[in-house]
PDB file of C-alpha atoms in Angstrom:
ATOM      1  CA  GLY A   1       2.663  13.539   3.972  1.00  0.00           C
ATOM      2  CA  ALA A   2      -0.395  12.321   5.809  1.00  0.00           C
ATOM      3  CA  VAL A   3       0.104  10.033   8.807  1.00  0.00           C
ATOM      4  CA  VAL A   4      -1.787   6.849   9.530  1.00  0.00           C
ATOM      5  CA  SER A   5      -1.243   4.915  12.740  1.00  0.00           C
ATOM      6  CA  GLN A   6      -2.138   1.391  13.752  1.00  0.00           C
ATOM      7  CA  HIS A   7      -2.462  -0.170  17.160  1.00  0.00           C
ATOM      8  CA  PRO A   8      -1.215  -2.569  18.274  1.00  0.00           C
ATOM      9  CA  SER A   9       1.919  -3.011  16.200  1.00  0.00           C
ATOM     10  CA  TRP A  10       2.009  -6.682  17.048  1.00  0.00           C
ATOM     11  CA  VAL A  11      -0.192  -9.118  18.927  1.00  0.00           C
ATOM     12  CA  ILE A  12       0.038 -12.748  19.964  1.00  0.00           C
ATOM     13  CA  CYS A  13      -3.175 -14.512  20.909  1.00  0.00           C
ATOM     14  CA  LYS A  14      -4.535 -17.959  21.544  1.00  0.00           C
ATOM     15  CA  SER A  15      -6.600 -19.762  18.965  1.00  0.00           C
ATOM     16  CA  GLY A  16     -10.292 -18.977  19.341  1.00  0.00           C
ATOM     17  CA  THR A  17      -9.900 -15.499  20.752  1.00  0.00           C
ATOM     18  CA  SER A  18     -10.810 -12.248  19.029  1.00  0.00           C
ATOM     19  CA  VAL A  19      -8.361  -9.484  18.231  1.00  0.00           C
ATOM     20  CA  LYS A  20      -9.146  -5.846  17.484  1.00  0.00           C
ATOM     21  CA  ILE A  21      -6.817  -3.676  15.408  1.00  0.00           C
ATOM     22  CA  GLU A  22      -7.250   0.106  15.264  1.00  0.00           C
ATOM     23  CA  CYS A  23      -6.372   2.336  12.341  1.00  0.00           C
ATOM     24  CA  ARG A  24      -6.292   6.119  12.742  1.00  0.00           C
ATOM     25  CA  SER A  25      -5.655   8.968  10.339  1.00  0.00           C
ATOM     26  CA  LEU A  26      -3.799  11.447  12.510  1.00  0.00           C
ATOM     27  CA  ASP A  27      -3.780  14.682  10.564  1.00  0.00           C
ATOM     28  CA  PHE A  28      -6.545  14.340   8.016  1.00  0.00           C
ATOM     29  CA  GLN A  29     -10.082  13.062   7.751  1.00  0.00           C
ATOM     30  CA  ALA A  30     -10.600   9.907   5.785  1.00  0.00           C
ATOM     31  CA  THR A  31     -14.046   8.984   4.570  1.00  0.00           C
ATOM     32  CA  THR A  32     -12.598   5.806   3.126  1.00  0.00           C
ATOM     33  CA  MET A  33     -10.154   3.393   4.728  1.00  0.00           C
ATOM     34  CA  PHE A  34      -8.870   0.080   3.461  1.00  0.00           C
ATOM     35  CA  TRP A  35      -7.695  -3.110   5.109  1.00  0.00           C
ATOM     36  CA  TYR A  36      -5.026  -5.300   3.533  1.00  0.00           C
ATOM     37  CA  ARG A  37      -3.420  -8.554   4.542  1.00  0.00           C
ATOM     38  CA  GLN A  38       0.077  -9.669   3.632  1.00  0.00           C
ATOM     39  CA  PHE A  39       1.512 -13.142   4.104  1.00  0.00           C
ATOM     40  CA  PRO A  40       5.293 -13.659   4.178  1.00  0.00           C
ATOM     41  CA  LYS A  41       7.045 -13.097   0.849  1.00  0.00           C
ATOM     42  CA  GLN A  42       3.747 -12.143  -0.798  1.00  0.00           C
ATOM     43  CA  SER A  43       2.195  -8.913  -1.932  1.00  0.00           C
ATOM     44  CA  LEU A  44      -0.582  -7.036  -0.182  1.00  0.00           C
ATOM     45  CA  MET A  45      -4.091  -8.329  -0.717  1.00  0.00           C
ATOM     46  CA  LEU A  46      -7.053  -6.016  -0.274  1.00  0.00           C
ATOM     47  CA  MET A  47      -9.536  -7.422   2.218  1.00  0.00           C
ATOM     48  CA  ALA A  48     -12.170  -4.716   2.454  1.00  0.00           C
ATOM     49  CA  THR A  49     -13.029  -1.087   1.880  1.00  0.00           C
ATOM     50  CA  SER A  50     -14.443   0.789   4.826  1.00  0.00           C
ATOM     51  CA  ASN A  51     -16.596   3.886   4.409  1.00  0.00           C
ATOM     52  CA  GLU A  52     -17.386   6.098   7.368  1.00  0.00           C
ATOM     53  CA  GLY A  53     -20.909   5.531   8.617  1.00  0.00           C
ATOM     54  CA  SER A  54     -21.732   2.622   6.323  1.00  0.00           C
ATOM     55  CA  LYS A  55     -21.055  -1.076   5.971  1.00  0.00           C
ATOM     56  CA  ALA A  56     -17.716  -2.228   4.660  1.00  0.00           C
ATOM     57  CA  THR A  57     -17.346  -3.730   1.209  1.00  0.00           C
ATOM     58  CA  TYR A  58     -15.461  -7.020   1.300  1.00  0.00           C
ATOM     59  CA  GLU A  59     -13.360  -8.507  -1.476  1.00  0.00           C
ATOM     60  CA  GLN A  60     -14.277 -11.902  -2.840  1.00  0.00           C
ATOM     61  CA  GLY A  61     -13.206 -14.711  -0.560  1.00  0.00           C
ATOM     62  CA  VAL A  62     -12.986 -12.578   2.601  1.00  0.00           C
ATOM     63  CA  GLU A  63     -15.457 -13.653   5.283  1.00  0.00           C
ATOM     64  CA  LYS A  64     -17.303 -10.608   6.561  1.00  0.00           C
ATOM     65  CA  ASP A  65     -18.442 -12.396   9.718  1.00  0.00           C
ATOM     66  CA  LYS A  66     -14.871 -13.290  10.595  1.00  0.00           C
ATOM     67  CA  PHE A  67     -13.269  -9.954   9.812  1.00  0.00           C
ATOM     68  CA  LEU A  68     -15.522  -7.314  11.345  1.00  0.00           C
ATOM     69  CA  ILE A  69     -14.862  -3.775  10.220  1.00  0.00           C
ATOM     70  CA  ASN A  70     -16.212  -0.654  11.885  1.00  0.00           C
ATOM     71  CA  HIS A  71     -15.596   2.877  10.619  1.00  0.00           C
ATOM     72  CA  ALA A  72     -17.419   4.983  13.176  1.00  0.00           C
ATOM     73  CA  SER A  73     -15.609   8.269  12.627  1.00  0.00           C
ATOM     74  CA  LEU A  74     -13.626  10.081   9.952  1.00  0.00           C
ATOM     75  CA  THR A  75     -10.370   9.241  11.681  1.00  0.00           C
ATOM     76  CA  LEU A  76     -10.868   5.722  13.028  1.00  0.00           C
ATOM     77  CA  SER A  77     -11.517   2.307  11.537  1.00  0.00           C
ATOM     78  CA  THR A  78     -11.230  -0.981  13.396  1.00  0.00           C
ATOM     79  CA  LEU A  79     -10.723  -4.535  12.190  1.00  0.00           C
ATOM     80  CA  THR A  80     -11.724  -7.342  14.530  1.00  0.00           C
ATOM     81  CA  VAL A  81     -10.509 -10.834  13.728  1.00  0.00           C
ATOM     82  CA  THR A  82     -13.075 -13.034  15.423  1.00  0.00           C
ATOM     83  CA  SER A  83     -12.270 -16.545  16.660  1.00  0.00           C
ATOM     84  CA  ALA A  84      -8.760 -16.274  15.306  1.00  0.00           C
ATOM     85  CA  HIS A  85      -6.957 -19.391  14.132  1.00  0.00           C
ATOM     86  CA  PRO A  86      -3.305 -19.988  13.235  1.00  0.00           C
ATOM     87  CA  GLU A  87      -4.058 -19.535   9.525  1.00  0.00           C
ATOM     88  CA  ASP A  88      -5.127 -15.961  10.320  1.00  0.00           C
ATOM     89  CA  SER A  89      -1.573 -15.148  11.371  1.00  0.00           C
ATOM     90  CA  SER A  90      -0.461 -12.415   9.016  1.00  0.00           C
ATOM     91  CA  PHE A  91       0.588  -8.793   8.638  1.00  0.00           C
ATOM     92  CA  TYR A  92      -2.507  -6.586   8.603  1.00  0.00           C
ATOM     93  CA  ILE A  93      -2.152  -3.137   7.082  1.00  0.00           C
ATOM     94  CA  CYS A  94      -4.675  -0.347   6.903  1.00  0.00           C
ATOM     95  CA  SER A  95      -4.670   2.682   4.674  1.00  0.00           C
ATOM     96  CA  ALA A  96      -6.666   5.871   4.417  1.00  0.00           C
ATOM     97  CA  ARG A  97      -7.432   7.871   1.342  1.00  0.00           C
ATOM     98  CA  GLY A  98      -6.393  11.495   1.348  1.00  0.00           C
ATOM     99  CA  TRP A  99      -4.716  14.207  -0.672  1.00  0.00           C
ATOM    100  CA  ALA A 100      -0.997  14.073  -1.294  1.00  0.00           C
ATOM    101  CA  SER A 101       0.838  17.151  -0.128  1.00  0.00           C
ATOM    102  CA  GLY A 102       0.995  19.661  -2.947  1.00  0.00           C
ATOM    103  CA  SER A 103      -1.184  17.547  -5.204  1.00  0.00           C
ATOM    104  CA  ALA A 104      -4.695  18.499  -6.171  1.00  0.00           C
ATOM    105  CA  ASP A 105      -5.312  16.107  -9.046  1.00  0.00           C
ATOM    106  CA  GLN A 106      -6.048  12.878  -7.308  1.00  0.00           C
ATOM    107  CA  GLU A 107      -6.322  11.416  -3.882  1.00  0.00           C
ATOM    108  CA  THR A 108      -3.804   8.856  -2.871  1.00  0.00           C
ATOM    109  CA  GLN A 109      -3.687   6.268  -0.132  1.00  0.00           C
ATOM    110  CA  TYR A 110      -1.547   6.555   2.962  1.00  0.00           C
ATOM    111  CA  PHE A 111      -0.664   3.384   4.798  1.00  0.00           C
ATOM    112  CA  GLY A 112      -0.257   2.534   8.431  1.00  0.00           C
ATOM    113  CA  PRO A 113       2.822   0.729   9.747  1.00  0.00           C
ATOM    114  CA  GLY A 114       1.000  -2.595   9.950  1.00  0.00           C
ATOM    115  CA  THR A 115       0.015  -5.006  12.716  1.00  0.00           C
ATOM    116  CA  ARG A 116       1.633  -8.397  12.942  1.00  0.00           C
ATOM    117  CA  LEU A 117      -0.765 -11.016  14.270  1.00  0.00           C
ATOM    118  CA  LEU A 118       0.397 -14.389  15.509  1.00  0.00           C
ATOM    119  CA  VAL A 119      -2.243 -16.881  16.542  1.00  0.00           C
ATOM    120  CA  LEU A 120      -0.974 -19.809  18.570  1.00  0.00           C
TER     121      LEU A 120
ATOM    122  CA  ASP B   1      -7.911  -2.958 -13.117  1.00  0.00           C
ATOM    123  CA  ALA B   2      -5.217  -2.624 -15.751  1.00  0.00           C
ATOM    124  CA  LYS B   3      -2.156  -4.782 -15.140  1.00  0.00           C
ATOM    125  CA  THR B   4       1.436  -3.673 -14.664  1.00  0.00           C
ATOM    126  CA  THR B   5       4.599  -5.674 -15.251  1.00  0.00           C
ATOM    127  CA  GLN B   6       7.783  -5.103 -13.283  1.00  0.00           C
ATOM    128  CA  PRO B   7      11.054  -7.006 -12.973  1.00  0.00           C
ATOM    129  CA  ASN B   8      11.122  -9.180  -9.869  1.00  0.00           C
ATOM    130  CA  SER B   9      14.378  -7.744  -8.607  1.00  0.00           C
ATOM    131  CA  MET B  10      17.073  -5.190  -9.337  1.00  0.00           C
ATOM    132  CA  GLU B  11      20.381  -4.226  -7.800  1.00  0.00           C
ATOM    133  CA  SER B  12      22.065  -0.872  -7.551  1.00  0.00           C
ATOM    134  CA  ASN B  13      25.265   0.433  -6.087  1.00  0.00           C
ATOM    135  CA  GLU B  14      24.966   2.962  -3.330  1.00  0.00           C
ATOM    136  CA  GLU B  15      24.963   6.614  -4.439  1.00  0.00           C
ATOM    137  CA  GLU B  16      24.240   5.688  -8.054  1.00  0.00           C
ATOM    138  CA  PRO B  17      20.990   6.433  -9.882  1.00  0.00           C
ATOM    139  CA  VAL B  18      18.383   3.704 -10.153  1.00  0.00           C
ATOM    140  CA  HIS B  19      15.829   3.350 -12.916  1.00  0.00           C
ATOM    141  CA  LEU B  20      12.922   1.064 -12.036  1.00  0.00           C
ATOM    142  CA  PRO B  21      10.822   0.176 -15.097  1.00  0.00           C
ATOM    143  CA  CYS B  22       7.138  -0.589 -15.302  1.00  0.00           C
ATOM    144  CA  ASN B  23       5.125  -1.717 -18.308  1.00  0.00           C
ATOM    145  CA  HIS B  24       1.407  -0.995 -18.487  1.00  0.00           C
ATOM    146  CA  SER B  25       0.434  -1.548 -22.091  1.00  0.00           C
ATOM    147  CA  THR B  26      -3.309  -1.765 -21.318  1.00  0.00           C
ATOM    148  CA  ILE B  27      -3.456   1.551 -19.490  1.00  0.00           C
ATOM    149  CA  SER B  28      -6.592   3.588 -20.104  1.00  0.00           C
ATOM    150  CA  GLY B  29      -6.815   7.330 -20.549  1.00  0.00           C
ATOM    151  CA  THR B  30      -8.057   7.896 -17.011  1.00  0.00           C
ATOM    152  CA  ASP B  31      -5.510   5.688 -15.215  1.00  0.00           C
ATOM    153  CA  TYR B  32      -2.989   7.415 -13.014  1.00  0.00           C
ATOM    154  CA  ILE B  33       0.389   5.747 -12.467  1.00  0.00           C
ATOM    155  CA  HIS B  34       1.175   5.417  -8.775  1.00  0.00           C
ATOM    156  CA  TRP B  35       4.381   4.205  -7.180  1.00  0.00           C
ATOM    157  CA  TYR B  36       4.660   2.930  -3.646  1.00  0.00           C
ATOM    158  CA  ARG B  37       7.506   1.242  -1.833  1.00  0.00           C
ATOM    159  CA  GLN B  38       7.504  -1.101   1.119  1.00  0.00           C
ATOM    160  CA  LEU B  39      10.449  -1.396   3.447  1.00  0.00           C
ATOM    161  CA  PRO B  40      10.807  -4.652   5.395  1.00  0.00           C
ATOM    162  CA  SER B  41       8.130  -5.135   8.056  1.00  0.00           C
ATOM    163  CA  GLN B  42       6.490  -1.784   7.303  1.00  0.00           C
ATOM    164  CA  GLY B  43       3.396  -0.575   5.515  1.00  0.00           C
ATOM    165  CA  PRO B  44       3.752   0.750   1.968  1.00  0.00           C
ATOM    166  CA  GLU B  45       4.939   4.318   1.548  1.00  0.00           C
ATOM    167  CA  TYR B  46       3.645   6.636  -1.160  1.00  0.00           C
ATOM    168  CA  VAL B  47       6.415   7.690  -3.528  1.00  0.00           C
ATOM    169  CA  ILE B  48       4.959   9.537  -6.482  1.00  0.00           C
ATOM    170  CA  HIS B  49       2.190   9.523  -9.042  1.00  0.00           C
ATOM    171  CA  GLY B  50       1.508  11.009 -12.457  1.00  0.00           C
ATOM    172  CA  LEU B  51      -0.837  10.980 -15.424  1.00  0.00           C
ATOM    173  CA  THR B  52       0.965  12.140 -18.571  1.00  0.00           C
ATOM    174  CA  SER B  53       3.769  14.530 -17.759  1.00  0.00           C
ATOM    175  CA  ASN B  54       6.973  13.654 -15.954  1.00  0.00           C
ATOM    176  CA  VAL B  55       6.820  14.385 -12.239  1.00  0.00           C
ATOM    177  CA  ASN B  56       9.426  15.238  -9.651  1.00  0.00           C
ATOM    178  CA  ASN B  57       9.245  15.338  -5.887  1.00  0.00           C
ATOM    179  CA  ARG B  58      11.678  15.141  -3.032  1.00  0.00           C
ATOM    180  CA  MET B  59      11.767  11.356  -3.119  1.00  0.00           C
ATOM    181  CA  ALA B  60      11.997  10.513  -6.796  1.00  0.00           C
ATOM    182  CA  SER B  61      11.188  11.359 -10.385  1.00  0.00           C
ATOM    183  CA  LEU B  62       8.631   9.652 -12.577  1.00  0.00           C
ATOM    184  CA  ALA B  63       9.231   9.492 -16.303  1.00  0.00           C
ATOM    185  CA  ILE B  64       6.174   8.540 -18.339  1.00  0.00           C
ATOM    186  CA  ALA B  65       6.473   7.390 -21.935  1.00  0.00           C
ATOM    187  CA  GLU B  66       4.699   9.458 -24.536  1.00  0.00           C
ATOM    188  CA  ASP B  67       2.267   6.610 -25.306  1.00  0.00           C
ATOM    189  CA  ARG B  68       1.863   6.016 -21.542  1.00  0.00           C
ATOM    190  CA  LYS B  69       2.446   2.291 -21.981  1.00  0.00           C
ATOM    191  CA  SER B  70       5.451   2.361 -19.733  1.00  0.00           C
ATOM    192  CA  SER B  71       6.985   4.447 -16.991  1.00  0.00           C
ATOM    193  CA  THR B  72      10.201   4.605 -15.020  1.00  0.00           C
ATOM    194  CA  LEU B  73      10.726   5.517 -11.401  1.00  0.00           C
ATOM    195  CA  ILE B  74      14.054   7.247 -10.947  1.00  0.00           C
ATOM    196  CA  LEU B  75      15.920   7.406  -7.667  1.00  0.00           C
ATOM    197  CA  HIS B  76      18.682   9.901  -8.283  1.00  0.00           C
ATOM    198  CA  ARG B  77      21.134   8.623  -5.674  1.00  0.00           C
ATOM    199  CA  ALA B  78      20.358   5.273  -4.132  1.00  0.00           C
ATOM    200  CA  THR B  79      21.007   4.914  -0.430  1.00  0.00           C
ATOM    201  CA  LEU B  80      20.839   1.825   1.749  1.00  0.00           C
ATOM    202  CA  ARG B  81      17.518   3.126   3.089  1.00  0.00           C
ATOM    203  CA  ASP B  82      16.052   2.865  -0.411  1.00  0.00           C
ATOM    204  CA  ALA B  83      16.251  -0.933  -0.303  1.00  0.00           C
ATOM    205  CA  ALA B  84      12.601  -1.960  -0.558  1.00  0.00           C
ATOM    206  CA  VAL B  85       9.965  -3.518  -2.772  1.00  0.00           C
ATOM    207  CA  TYR B  86       8.710  -0.935  -5.269  1.00  0.00           C
ATOM    208  CA  TYR B  87       5.178  -1.250  -6.593  1.00  0.00           C
ATOM    209  CA  CYS B  88       3.885   0.345  -9.781  1.00  0.00           C
ATOM    210  CA  ILE B  89       0.084   0.572  -9.684  1.00  0.00           C
ATOM    211  CA  LEU B  90      -2.534   1.947 -12.050  1.00  0.00           C
ATOM    212  CA  LYS B  91      -5.398   3.745 -10.378  1.00  0.00           C
ATOM    213  CA  THR B  92      -8.567   5.199 -11.841  1.00  0.00           C
ATOM    214  CA  GLY B  93     -10.399   7.860  -9.885  1.00  0.00           C
ATOM    215  CA  ALA B  94     -11.460   6.673  -6.469  1.00  0.00           C
ATOM    216  CA  ASN B  95     -10.764   3.021  -7.217  1.00  0.00           C
ATOM    217  CA  ASN B  96      -8.753   0.968  -4.803  1.00  0.00           C
ATOM    218  CA  LEU B  97      -5.065   0.178  -5.083  1.00  0.00           C
ATOM    219  CA  PHE B  98      -4.324  -3.374  -6.103  1.00  0.00           C
ATOM    220  CA  PHE B  99      -0.742  -4.444  -5.536  1.00  0.00           C
ATOM    221  CA  GLY B 100       1.218  -6.700  -7.865  1.00  0.00           C
ATOM    222  CA  THR B 101       4.457  -8.413  -6.930  1.00  0.00           C
ATOM    223  CA  GLY B 102       6.645  -5.329  -7.363  1.00  0.00           C
ATOM    224  CA  THR B 103      10.417  -5.025  -7.816  1.00  0.00           C
ATOM    225  CA  ARG B 104      12.698  -5.851  -4.928  1.00  0.00           C
ATOM    226  CA  LEU B 105      15.533  -3.309  -4.988  1.00  0.00           C
ATOM    227  CA  THR B 106      18.815  -4.269  -3.366  1.00  0.00           C
ATOM    228  CA  VAL B 107      21.314  -1.478  -2.733  1.00  0.00           C
ATOM    229  CA  ILE B 108      24.915  -2.596  -2.554  1.00  0.00           C
ATOM    230  CA  PRO B 109      27.218  -0.603  -0.281  1.00  0.00           C
TER     231      PRO B 109
END
């Protein structure tokens, strides 16, 4: 299957600093990438949809000025958590849309391994 | 997005088959049924998807009811590495994936 990587895998930062998380599709081009957030013992929540070369579309309740998304190429999207606070501590997961191996009927989403953010 | 209903948790003995059910009574004709699983501290992993016919791949089988209002993910021989949260998701075209609470599968050695 397609491979999506994230960097860093974990980060600890002080309150008020900004943190950038990278998401890369390694063996396919992704015009659309997605950013999710997952708090402990909860399901994934979609934060935003990122289209290459255009502005991201944010889900209701997600502050676009706090969570800056850039999708400058077909293989890279970045999420910057600006002025991070302890309540932003979470597991951030990106995914990229592509074609499942051997499947030609519908694209599916491939997920990165996640980035654990801890804001002190 | 159409809603799916899954049991919160299930248990299985190692090396036995596991049948994970999913109800989606409000499914529309264009909704695909996708299954993902999430191992602890990892991103979700694609398992399988289908529209009307049953599907098989190297990971699992997907059995879809004739009226498409329910489906079952089948793991033929559960291993300890299959312990995860399994999500059943309906997806139309290029729409996003919205995750429910899923089924937490525990595999007993």
